[in-house]
mmCIF file of C-alpha atoms in Angstrom:
data_model
loop_
_atom_site.group_PDB
_atom_site.id
_atom_site.type_symbol
_atom_site.label_atom_id
_atom_site.label_comp_id
_atom_site.label_asym_id
_atom_site.label_seq_id
_atom_site.Cartn_x
_atom_site.Cartn_y
_atom_site.Cartn_z
ATOM 1 C CA MET A 1 86.972 136.216 62.427
ATOM 2 C CA SER A 2 85.773 132.165 63.091
ATOM 3 C CA GLN A 3 84.175 132.349 59.892
ATOM 4 C CA ILE A 4 87.734 133.740 58.067
ATOM 5 C CA LEU A 5 89.809 130.947 59.828
ATOM 6 C CA VAL A 6 87.423 128.289 58.306
ATOM 7 C CA SER A 7 87.305 129.840 54.670
ATOM 8 C CA SER A 8 90.889 130.973 54.335
ATOM 9 C CA ARG A 9 92.634 127.723 54.491
ATOM 10 C CA PRO A 10 90.597 126.206 51.302
ATOM 11 C CA ALA A 11 91.651 129.958 49.861
ATOM 12 C CA LEU A 12 95.289 129.195 50.834
ATOM 13 C CA LYS A 13 95.511 126.098 48.967
ATOM 14 C CA ARG A 14 93.825 127.886 45.876
ATOM 15 C CA LEU A 15 96.329 130.340 45.802
ATOM 16 C CA PHE A 16 98.905 127.897 45.375
ATOM 17 C CA ALA A 17 97.477 126.771 42.243
ATOM 18 C CA THR A 18 100.213 124.063 40.883
ATOM 19 C CA GLU A 19 102.294 121.845 42.144
ATOM 20 C CA THR A 20 104.975 124.088 40.457
ATOM 21 C CA GLN A 21 103.612 126.941 42.453
ATOM 22 C CA ARG A 22 103.521 125.241 45.796
ATOM 23 C CA ARG A 23 106.987 123.770 45.522
ATOM 24 C CA CYS A 24 108.977 126.663 44.062
ATOM 25 C CA CYS A 25 107.496 129.013 47.058
ATOM 26 C CA ALA A 26 107.922 126.507 49.905
ATOM 27 C CA PRO A 27 111.258 128.368 51.619
ATOM 28 C CA ILE A 28 109.821 132.139 50.934
ATOM 29 C CA PHE A 29 106.489 131.059 52.354
ATOM 30 C CA THR A 30 108.066 130.025 55.478
ATOM 31 C CA ASN A 31 110.151 132.983 55.850
ATOM 32 C CA ALA A 32 106.884 135.473 54.623
ATOM 33 C CA CYS A 33 105.281 134.150 57.638
ATOM 34 C CA THR A 34 107.540 134.471 60.158
ATOM 35 C CA GLY A 35 106.391 136.603 62.895
ATOM 36 C CA PHE A 36 102.442 135.337 61.855
ATOM 37 C CA GLY A 37 101.878 132.540 64.429
ATOM 38 C CA ARG A 38 100.698 129.235 63.747
ATOM 39 C CA ARG A 39 102.581 129.211 60.458
ATOM 40 C CA ASN A 40 103.847 125.688 60.563
ATOM 41 C CA THR A 41 100.301 124.348 60.847
ATOM 42 C CA ILE A 42 99.200 126.391 57.907
ATOM 43 C CA TYR A 43 102.250 125.644 55.691
ATOM 44 C CA SER A 44 102.216 122.088 56.294
ATOM 45 C CA SER A 45 98.758 121.530 54.502
ATOM 46 C CA ILE A 46 99.417 123.774 51.845
ATOM 47 C CA VAL A 47 103.458 122.765 50.453
ATOM 48 C CA SER A 48 105.694 120.134 50.546
ATOM 49 C CA ARG A 49 108.165 120.232 53.283
ATOM 50 C CA ASP A 50 111.332 119.809 50.787
ATOM 51 C CA GLN A 51 113.581 123.049 49.897
ATOM 52 C CA PHE A 52 113.066 124.328 46.769
ATOM 53 C CA ILE A 53 114.916 127.632 45.140
ATOM 54 C CA CYS A 54 111.582 129.765 44.699
ATOM 55 C CA ASP A 55 111.215 131.469 41.046
ATOM 56 C CA ARG A 56 110.115 135.207 40.590
ATOM 57 C CA ARG A 57 106.957 134.281 38.616
ATOM 58 C CA CYS A 58 105.800 133.203 42.106
ATOM 59 C CA ASN A 59 106.145 136.420 44.031
ATOM 60 C CA GLY A 60 102.786 137.756 43.111
ATOM 61 C CA THR A 61 101.257 134.204 44.711
ATOM 62 C CA LEU A 62 103.394 134.404 47.738
ATOM 63 C CA MET A 63 102.367 137.773 48.379
ATOM 64 C CA LYS A 64 98.704 136.773 48.421
ATOM 65 C CA ALA A 65 99.256 133.509 50.310
ATOM 66 C CA ALA A 66 100.894 135.476 52.878
ATOM 67 C CA GLN A 67 98.418 138.004 53.644
ATOM 68 C CA THR A 68 95.952 135.067 53.850
ATOM 69 C CA ALA A 69 98.257 133.687 56.562
ATOM 70 C CA GLN A 70 98.279 136.605 58.241
ATOM 71 C CA VAL A 71 94.280 136.769 58.831
ATOM 72 C CA VAL A 72 94.213 133.094 59.517
ATOM 73 C CA SER A 73 96.926 133.746 62.346
ATOM 74 C CA THR A 74 94.987 136.299 63.490
ATOM 75 C CA ALA A 75 92.098 134.550 64.098
ATOM 76 C CA ALA A 76 94.054 131.458 65.769
ATOM 77 C CA ASP A 77 96.172 133.885 68.011
ATOM 78 C CA ALA A 78 92.506 135.021 69.446
ATOM 79 C CA GLY A 79 92.568 131.699 70.853
ATOM 80 C CA VAL A 80 91.332 127.871 69.793
ATOM 81 C CA ALA A 81 87.478 128.601 70.694
ATOM 82 C CA HIS A 82 87.416 131.949 69.265
ATOM 83 C CA GLY A 83 83.896 132.739 68.365
ATOM 84 C CA VAL A 84 82.140 129.660 69.856
ATOM 85 C CA SER A 85 79.044 130.727 71.983
ATOM 86 C CA VAL A 86 78.631 128.437 75.078
ATOM 87 C CA ALA A 87 77.346 128.335 78.223
ATOM 88 C CA VAL A 88 78.903 126.950 81.127
ATOM 89 C CA ILE A 89 75.957 125.382 83.539
ATOM 90 C CA GLY A 90 77.174 124.744 87.035
ATOM 91 C CA VAL A 91 80.347 126.768 88.318
ATOM 92 C CA GLY A 92 81.707 125.196 91.234
ATOM 93 C CA LEU A 93 85.279 124.055 91.546
ATOM 94 C CA MET A 94 85.592 122.952 88.065
ATOM 95 C CA GLY A 95 82.780 124.671 86.406
ATOM 96 C CA ASN A 96 84.718 127.908 87.442
ATOM 97 C CA LYS A 97 88.083 127.282 86.140
ATOM 98 C CA ILE A 98 86.803 125.764 82.559
ATOM 99 C CA ALA A 99 84.385 128.828 82.310
ATOM 100 C CA ARG A 100 87.686 131.245 82.821
ATOM 101 C CA ARG A 101 89.990 128.988 80.373
ATOM 102 C CA LEU A 102 87.214 129.169 77.560
ATOM 103 C CA ALA A 103 86.779 132.981 78.184
ATOM 104 C CA SER A 104 90.855 133.093 77.702
ATOM 105 C CA GLN A 105 90.726 131.053 74.651
ATOM 106 C CA GLY A 106 88.347 133.118 72.772
ATOM 107 C CA ALA A 107 84.921 131.763 73.380
ATOM 108 C CA ASN A 108 81.754 133.991 74.097
ATOM 109 C CA VAL A 109 81.083 132.425 77.619
ATOM 110 C CA ARG A 110 77.743 132.656 79.708
ATOM 111 C CA ALA A 111 77.840 131.180 83.097
ATOM 112 C CA TRP A 112 74.917 130.085 85.126
ATOM 113 C CA ASN A 113 74.724 128.740 88.667
ATOM 114 C CA ARG A 114 72.474 127.812 91.373
ATOM 115 C CA SER A 115 74.080 129.550 94.107
ATOM 116 C CA ALA A 116 74.591 133.192 92.906
ATOM 117 C CA ASP A 117 77.794 133.762 94.987
ATOM 118 C CA LYS A 118 79.882 131.281 92.841
ATOM 119 C CA LEU A 119 79.069 133.779 89.629
ATOM 120 C CA SER A 120 80.315 136.772 91.326
ATOM 121 C CA THR A 121 83.643 136.867 90.122
ATOM 122 C CA LEU A 122 83.445 135.660 86.603
ATOM 123 C CA SER A 123 82.468 138.787 85.174
ATOM 124 C CA GLU A 124 86.015 140.006 85.412
ATOM 125 C CA ALA A 125 86.943 137.554 83.211
ATOM 126 C CA GLY A 126 84.930 138.683 80.314
ATOM 127 C CA ILE A 127 82.220 136.291 81.122
ATOM 128 C CA THR A 128 78.620 137.167 80.922
ATOM 129 C CA VAL A 129 76.504 135.919 84.186
ATOM 130 C CA CYS A 130 72.991 134.613 83.709
ATOM 131 C CA ASN A 131 70.161 135.235 86.054
ATOM 132 C CA THR A 132 68.118 132.415 84.883
ATOM 133 C CA ILE A 133 68.947 129.318 83.243
ATOM 134 C CA ALA A 134 66.694 130.530 80.360
ATOM 135 C CA ASP A 135 68.990 133.027 79.905
ATOM 136 C CA ALA A 136 71.960 130.757 79.367
ATOM 137 C CA THR A 137 70.360 128.376 76.864
ATOM 138 C CA THR A 138 70.360 131.352 74.440
ATOM 139 C CA ALA A 139 74.120 129.985 73.600
ATOM 140 C CA ASP A 140 75.055 127.403 70.915
ATOM 141 C CA VAL A 141 76.244 124.882 73.478
ATOM 142 C CA LEU A 142 75.254 123.981 76.970
ATOM 143 C CA LEU A 143 78.451 122.793 78.759
ATOM 144 C CA LEU A 144 77.421 121.003 82.136
ATOM 145 C CA THR A 145 79.706 120.567 85.098
ATOM 146 C CA LEU A 146 76.792 119.488 87.344
ATOM 147 C CA SER A 147 77.268 117.189 90.492
ATOM 148 C CA ASP A 148 75.061 114.255 88.988
ATOM 149 C CA ALA A 149 72.215 113.013 86.775
ATOM 150 C CA ALA A 150 69.520 114.160 88.893
ATOM 151 C CA THR A 151 70.580 117.646 88.922
ATOM 152 C CA ILE A 152 71.310 117.938 85.454
ATOM 153 C CA ARG A 153 67.414 116.445 84.712
ATOM 154 C CA GLU A 154 66.117 118.953 86.983
ATOM 155 C CA THR A 155 68.287 121.716 85.366
ATOM 156 C CA ILE A 156 67.896 121.679 81.805
ATOM 157 C CA LEU A 157 64.879 118.858 81.318
ATOM 158 C CA ASN A 158 62.258 120.584 83.319
ATOM 159 C CA ASP A 159 59.000 121.474 81.609
ATOM 160 C CA ALA A 160 60.268 125.381 81.728
ATOM 161 C CA VAL A 161 63.513 124.599 80.022
ATOM 162 C CA ARG A 162 62.972 121.482 77.685
ATOM 163 C CA HIS A 163 61.580 123.368 74.908
ATOM 164 C CA LEU A 164 64.610 125.586 75.142
ATOM 165 C CA LEU A 165 67.024 122.691 74.053
ATOM 166 C CA VAL A 166 65.794 122.556 70.232
ATOM 167 C CA GLY A 167 69.016 123.073 68.014
ATOM 168 C CA LYS A 168 71.388 122.928 71.126
ATOM 169 C CA THR A 169 74.472 121.159 72.201
ATOM 170 C CA VAL A 170 74.628 119.778 75.211
ATOM 171 C CA LEU A 171 77.975 118.822 76.385
ATOM 172 C CA GLN A 172 78.298 117.004 79.572
ATOM 173 C CA MET A 173 81.408 117.054 81.714
ATOM 174 C CA GLY A 174 80.644 115.643 85.022
ATOM 175 C CA THR A 175 80.901 112.221 86.360
ATOM 176 C CA ILE A 176 77.840 110.186 85.698
ATOM 177 C CA GLY A 177 76.890 106.336 84.929
ATOM 178 C CA PRO A 178 76.662 105.155 81.350
ATOM 179 C CA LYS A 179 73.260 104.236 81.637
ATOM 180 C CA GLU A 180 72.477 107.678 83.140
ATOM 181 C CA SER A 181 74.160 109.588 80.489
ATOM 182 C CA SER A 182 72.411 107.373 77.867
ATOM 183 C CA SER A 183 69.017 108.503 79.436
ATOM 184 C CA LEU A 184 69.959 111.957 78.791
ATOM 185 C CA ALA A 185 71.245 111.386 75.817
ATOM 186 C CA SER A 186 67.646 110.216 74.806
ATOM 187 C CA GLU A 187 65.583 113.159 76.688
ATOM 188 C CA VAL A 188 67.873 115.456 75.241
ATOM 189 C CA VAL A 189 67.869 114.489 71.240
ATOM 190 C CA SER A 190 63.848 114.168 72.106
ATOM 191 C CA ALA A 191 63.618 117.841 73.146
ATOM 192 C CA GLY A 192 65.924 118.675 69.737
ATOM 193 C CA GLY A 193 68.794 118.791 70.792
ATOM 194 C CA VAL A 194 72.322 117.115 70.526
ATOM 195 C CA TYR A 195 73.724 115.198 73.487
ATOM 196 C CA VAL A 196 77.803 114.847 73.806
ATOM 197 C CA GLU A 197 79.495 113.157 76.832
ATOM 198 C CA ALA A 198 82.839 114.477 77.447
ATOM 199 C CA PRO A 199 83.984 113.378 81.288
ATOM 200 C CA VAL A 200 87.642 114.660 82.208
ATOM 201 C CA LEU A 201 90.314 113.467 84.337
ATOM 202 C CA GLY A 202 92.241 115.826 85.896
ATOM 203 C CA SER A 203 91.821 118.749 88.617
ATOM 204 C CA GLN A 204 91.543 122.932 88.471
ATOM 205 C CA PRO A 205 95.276 123.040 87.865
ATOM 206 C CA GLU A 206 94.683 121.070 84.249
ATOM 207 C CA ALA A 207 91.555 122.976 83.536
ATOM 208 C CA GLU A 208 93.458 126.392 84.274
ATOM 209 C CA LYS A 209 95.902 125.201 81.508
ATOM 210 C CA GLY A 210 93.858 123.320 79.509
ATOM 211 C CA THR A 211 95.974 120.237 79.786
ATOM 212 C CA LEU A 212 92.638 117.730 80.990
ATOM 213 C CA LEU A 213 92.538 114.543 79.612
ATOM 214 C CA ILE A 214 89.202 114.355 77.966
ATOM 215 C CA MET A 215 86.826 111.103 77.350
ATOM 216 C CA VAL A 216 84.187 111.408 74.343
ATOM 217 C CA GLY A 217 81.172 109.438 74.096
ATOM 218 C CA ALA A 218 79.076 110.453 71.117
ATOM 219 C CA ASP A 219 77.470 109.341 67.434
ATOM 220 C CA SER A 220 80.911 109.988 65.996
ATOM 221 C CA ASP A 221 84.178 111.969 66.982
ATOM 222 C CA PRO A 222 84.198 115.370 67.006
ATOM 223 C CA ARG A 223 87.266 115.493 64.801
ATOM 224 C CA VAL A 224 85.391 114.818 61.942
ATOM 225 C CA THR A 225 83.312 117.651 61.835
ATOM 226 C CA PRO A 226 85.992 120.339 63.573
ATOM 227 C CA GLU A 227 84.296 123.378 62.015
ATOM 228 C CA GLY A 228 81.616 122.421 64.752
ATOM 229 C CA PRO A 229 81.418 123.603 68.108
ATOM 230 C CA VAL A 230 82.342 120.905 70.219
ATOM 231 C CA TRP A 231 85.889 120.380 69.153
ATOM 232 C CA PRO A 232 87.236 123.980 69.317
ATOM 233 C CA LEU A 233 85.838 123.840 73.002
ATOM 234 C CA LEU A 234 87.587 120.218 73.728
ATOM 235 C CA CYS A 235 90.808 121.419 72.348
ATOM 236 C CA ALA A 236 90.854 124.028 74.329
ATOM 237 C CA LEU A 237 90.321 122.328 77.237
ATOM 238 C CA GLY A 238 92.472 119.326 76.492
ATOM 239 C CA GLN A 239 94.530 119.882 73.694
ATOM 240 C CA GLN A 240 94.430 117.420 70.581
ATOM 241 C CA PRO A 241 96.537 114.556 71.946
ATOM 242 C CA ASN A 242 94.567 114.532 74.954
ATOM 243 C CA ILE A 243 91.207 114.165 73.497
ATOM 244 C CA HIS A 244 90.150 110.201 73.368
ATOM 245 C CA TYR A 245 87.125 109.235 71.184
ATOM 246 C CA ILE A 246 85.994 106.361 73.173
ATOM 247 C CA GLY A 247 82.688 105.301 71.480
ATOM 248 C CA GLN A 248 79.015 105.862 71.563
ATOM 249 C CA VAL A 249 77.029 108.030 74.411
ATOM 250 C CA GLY A 250 78.112 105.609 77.729
ATOM 251 C CA THR A 251 81.253 104.256 76.928
ATOM 252 C CA ALA A 252 82.964 107.437 77.912
ATOM 253 C CA ALA A 253 81.447 107.737 80.893
ATOM 254 C CA ALA A 254 82.121 103.975 81.986
ATOM 255 C CA VAL A 255 85.986 104.545 81.073
ATOM 256 C CA LYS A 256 85.786 107.882 83.489
ATOM 257 C CA LEU A 257 83.914 105.763 86.241
ATOM 258 C CA ALA A 258 86.263 103.285 86.208
ATOM 259 C CA LEU A 259 89.394 105.896 86.320
ATOM 260 C CA ASN A 260 87.675 107.120 89.523
ATOM 261 C CA GLN A 261 87.528 103.779 91.098
ATOM 262 C CA LEU A 262 90.948 103.551 90.656
ATOM 263 C CA ILE A 263 91.399 106.841 92.920
ATOM 264 C CA ALA A 264 89.559 105.233 95.819
ATOM 265 C CA SER A 265 91.340 102.089 95.136
ATOM 266 C CA LEU A 266 94.902 103.715 95.215
ATOM 267 C CA THR A 267 94.269 105.970 98.086
ATOM 268 C CA VAL A 268 92.472 103.480 100.282
ATOM 269 C CA GLY A 269 95.488 101.010 99.767
ATOM 270 C CA PHE A 270 97.998 103.479 99.958
ATOM 271 C CA SER A 271 96.750 104.667 103.373
ATOM 272 C CA THR A 272 96.539 101.083 104.784
ATOM 273 C CA SER A 273 99.930 100.436 103.600
ATOM 274 C CA LEU A 274 101.199 103.841 105.024
ATOM 275 C CA GLY A 275 99.367 103.649 108.057
ATOM 276 C CA LEU A 276 101.067 100.010 109.082
ATOM 277 C CA VAL A 277 104.271 101.489 108.304
ATOM 278 C CA GLN A 278 104.005 103.918 110.407
ATOM 279 C CA ARG A 279 102.194 102.145 113.237
ATOM 280 C CA SER A 280 105.409 99.751 112.689
ATOM 281 C CA GLY A 281 108.230 102.189 113.514
ATOM 282 C CA ALA A 282 109.833 101.850 110.341
ATOM 283 C CA PRO A 283 110.665 104.713 108.473
ATOM 284 C CA VAL A 284 108.482 106.102 105.791
ATOM 285 C CA ASP A 285 111.033 107.659 103.682
ATOM 286 C CA LYS A 286 112.452 104.264 103.417
ATOM 287 C CA PHE A 287 109.269 102.563 102.222
ATOM 288 C CA MET A 288 108.841 105.461 100.013
ATOM 289 C CA SER A 289 112.014 104.903 98.944
ATOM 290 C CA ILE A 290 111.308 101.387 97.766
ATOM 291 C CA LEU A 291 107.673 102.301 96.729
ATOM 292 C CA ARG A 292 109.370 104.606 94.105
ATOM 293 C CA ALA A 293 111.710 102.251 92.583
ATOM 294 C CA SER A 294 109.422 99.377 92.054
ATOM 295 C CA ALA A 295 106.801 98.875 89.821
ATOM 296 C CA LEU A 296 104.298 99.322 92.303
ATOM 297 C CA TYR A 297 104.548 103.046 92.390
ATOM 298 C CA ALA A 298 101.720 105.636 91.410
ATOM 299 C CA PRO A 299 102.920 109.369 91.249
ATOM 300 C CA THR A 300 99.367 109.985 93.348
ATOM 301 C CA TYR A 301 101.381 108.535 96.039
ATOM 302 C CA ASP A 302 103.608 111.320 96.693
ATOM 303 C CA LYS A 303 100.874 113.963 95.879
ATOM 304 C CA LYS A 304 98.917 113.014 98.838
ATOM 305 C CA LEU A 305 101.908 111.750 101.245
ATOM 306 C CA GLY A 306 102.512 115.101 102.857
ATOM 307 C CA LYS A 307 98.442 115.644 103.135
ATOM 308 C CA MET A 308 98.714 112.331 105.061
ATOM 309 C CA LEU A 309 101.655 112.434 107.167
ATOM 310 C CA ASP A 310 100.223 115.954 108.730
ATOM 311 C CA ARG A 311 96.657 114.974 108.484
ATOM 312 C CA ASP A 312 95.795 118.297 107.424
ATOM 313 C CA TYR A 313 94.146 117.326 104.089
ATOM 314 C CA GLY A 314 93.538 121.142 103.093
ATOM 315 C CA ALA A 315 90.950 122.706 100.450
ATOM 316 C CA ALA A 316 89.660 120.141 98.000
ATOM 317 C CA ASN A 317 90.654 119.964 94.208
ATOM 318 C CA PHE A 318 88.164 116.815 94.218
ATOM 319 C CA PRO A 319 86.186 116.476 97.771
ATOM 320 C CA THR A 320 85.649 113.400 99.789
ATOM 321 C CA LYS A 321 82.027 114.005 99.110
ATOM 322 C CA HIS A 322 82.778 113.598 95.166
ATOM 323 C CA LEU A 323 84.752 110.474 95.604
ATOM 324 C CA LEU A 324 81.798 108.998 97.837
ATOM 325 C CA LYS A 325 79.297 109.606 95.003
ATOM 326 C CA ASP A 326 81.593 107.744 92.314
ATOM 327 C CA VAL A 327 82.591 104.702 94.391
ATOM 328 C CA ARG A 328 78.780 104.541 94.841
ATOM 329 C CA LEU A 329 78.200 104.782 91.064
ATOM 330 C CA PHE A 330 80.788 102.319 90.132
ATOM 331 C CA GLU A 331 79.576 99.733 92.966
ATOM 332 C CA SER A 332 76.234 99.926 91.167
ATOM 333 C CA GLU A 333 77.272 99.535 87.476
ATOM 334 C CA ALA A 334 79.413 96.653 88.618
ATOM 335 C CA ALA A 335 76.678 94.771 90.138
ATOM 336 C CA ALA A 336 74.404 94.991 86.963
ATOM 337 C CA ALA A 337 77.918 94.303 84.813
ATOM 338 C CA GLY A 338 77.960 90.992 87.053
ATOM 339 C CA LEU A 339 81.276 91.926 88.810
ATOM 340 C CA ASP A 340 82.240 91.008 92.058
ATOM 341 C CA THR A 341 81.483 94.032 94.346
ATOM 342 C CA ARG A 342 82.660 93.007 97.689
ATOM 343 C CA LEU A 343 86.089 95.076 97.558
ATOM 344 C CA LEU A 344 83.594 98.153 96.307
ATOM 345 C CA ALA A 345 81.435 97.651 99.514
ATOM 346 C CA ALA A 346 84.813 98.266 101.471
ATOM 347 C CA LEU A 347 85.680 101.309 99.753
ATOM 348 C CA ARG A 348 81.958 103.154 100.120
ATOM 349 C CA ALA A 349 82.423 102.260 103.689
ATOM 350 C CA VAL A 350 85.804 103.789 103.867
ATOM 351 C CA THR A 351 84.751 106.833 102.104
ATOM 352 C CA GLN A 352 81.767 107.224 103.966
ATOM 353 C CA ALA A 353 83.258 107.071 107.309
ATOM 354 C CA THR A 354 85.491 109.608 106.092
ATOM 355 C CA VAL A 355 82.708 111.900 104.984
ATOM 356 C CA ASP A 356 80.726 111.007 108.495
ATOM 357 C CA ARG A 357 83.495 112.062 110.614
ATOM 358 C CA GLY A 358 82.789 116.006 108.752
ATOM 359 C CA LEU A 359 85.566 115.522 105.971
ATOM 360 C CA ASP A 360 83.300 115.491 102.952
ATOM 361 C CA ASN A 361 84.618 119.282 101.504
ATOM 362 C CA THR A 362 88.429 118.510 102.066
ATOM 363 C CA ASP A 363 90.852 116.569 99.805
ATOM 364 C CA TYR A 364 89.932 113.197 99.549
ATOM 365 C CA SER A 365 93.223 111.887 100.803
ATOM 366 C CA ALA A 366 91.460 112.314 104.149
ATOM 367 C CA VAL A 367 90.238 108.411 103.397
ATOM 368 C CA PHE A 368 93.644 108.137 105.667
ATOM 369 C CA ASP A 369 91.983 109.405 108.614
ATOM 370 C CA ALA A 370 89.453 106.704 108.563
ATOM 371 C CA VAL A 371 91.845 103.723 107.765
ATOM 372 C CA VAL A 372 94.078 104.539 110.221
ATOM 373 C CA TYR A 373 92.347 106.367 112.925
ATOM 374 C CA PRO A 374 88.647 104.343 112.659
ATOM 375 C CA ASP A 375 87.414 104.694 116.010
ATOM 376 C CA MET A 376 88.193 108.674 115.888
ATOM 377 C CA ARG A 377 84.599 110.288 116.447
ATOM 378 C CA SER A 378 83.423 113.052 114.201
ATOM 379 C CA THR A 379 85.699 115.915 113.260
ATOM 380 C CA GLY A 380 83.172 118.085 112.699
ATOM 381 C CA GLY A 381 85.373 119.201 109.313
ATOM 382 C CA GLU A 382 88.270 120.421 111.258
ATOM 383 C CA SER A 383 91.634 119.009 110.024
ATOM 384 C CA ALA A 384 93.421 116.898 112.481
ATOM 385 C CA LYS A 385 96.193 119.443 112.274
ATOM 386 C CA VAL A 386 93.566 122.107 113.246
ATOM 387 C CA GLN A 387 92.184 120.278 116.459
ATOM 388 C CA GLN A 388 95.607 119.595 117.486
ATOM 389 C CA GLN A 389 96.223 123.371 117.639
ATOM 390 C CA ARG A 390 93.112 124.231 119.273
ATOM 391 C CA GLN A 391 93.736 121.291 121.852
ATOM 392 C CA GLN A 392 97.139 122.955 122.831
#
C-alpha cells in the first residue's frame, strides 16, 4: 500500500491533464473527496484553490480522481510510517514509547534490548520481539535509543554485527557528543550503511503523542527524499514543524547537548533560588507569582516545583544519571572548544552529589536535594517523603 501512496500522487496529477480540467473540477473534487481523509493535502497539490463552476465534460476525470484519492487516503490513514521496516534497538524509557508510537503509525517494528524483561509487553502492540541483535538487523532502519556512544559501538559495530549493516540506515536518536557521533558515522559508512543522527527534545509523553522536537544531522535534509525510510519515521515521532535539519553529522548532536546543558543549568539555578526563598521564610507562592510575570520565567520551573517542595521526585521521565552523563559530555566538548568550564564543573559536582545519594533513577529535579541539603547522607534511593513517612 505504501508503494500505491507514492505512485498515486503523480497519477492523480495526470488525471487532471489540463489547466481547464483542474480549474473546473476544483469545487466538486473537494466535495467528492469528503470522508476520504487527508483530502486537503492531496487537493492543494493538484488544483487551484480558486472556486470555479464545473463543466459536465470533466465528470469522468473527476470520478477517476476521486477513486485515486480514496486509495491514497487509505494508505495515509494507516499511519505516516506505513510499511516502513524499522528495528528499535534499546527499549528503555524512551525506546519503549518510540517503538509503540511507530507501530501505531503503521511501521513494521522490531525491537531488541539487552535485558529481555523490557521486551515482554511489546508484542501486545504488534511489535516483533527479537532475541538477538542479528534478528533486529533484518529491518531496513536500525533506530538507536541506547544510553551512550560506547554502548552503540558495542552493540552494532562489533565483529559479529558490523557486516550486517550493509544497505541499512542507522538512525541514532540518543544524546551523544558531536565527535562521538561523527566517529560512529564514519564506522557505519565504512561498514556499508547510512548514518543519520536525530536526537530529540522531549520525554515519554511527547514520544507517545508524536510531538518530539527532532534535530537532524545528515549529509542532506531528509525532506529532500521523503520517499526514503527516514522521513516517515521522523514525521511519526515529531510531525513536520518539529523536525529541524541542522546540518552535517555532529551539528545536531551539538545542539541537543547544548539544550540538555540548559536543563541542568535551569534546574540547579531554580533549586538554589527556591532554597533561599524557603530558608528566608518568604512565601514561595509570592516568589513564583513574581517569577512567572518576569522575563526570567521558564515553564520547567512550574513542572518541577511540586516535586521539589515535596522532595518526592518520583519515577523518572529523564533520570538524574542521564543528566549527569550529558553534563559530563558537554563539559568535555566545551573544554575542547575553548570555553570556560568552571560553571559546568559546578553543575557536574551538584548532579554527581545527587546520584551519590541514591537518587540516580529519580527525576532530575532531585538536584534540589543536593543543593538545599548538601550535608545529607546517601538516601539509598528513597525519596525524602518516603524516608519521612518511615521515620514517623
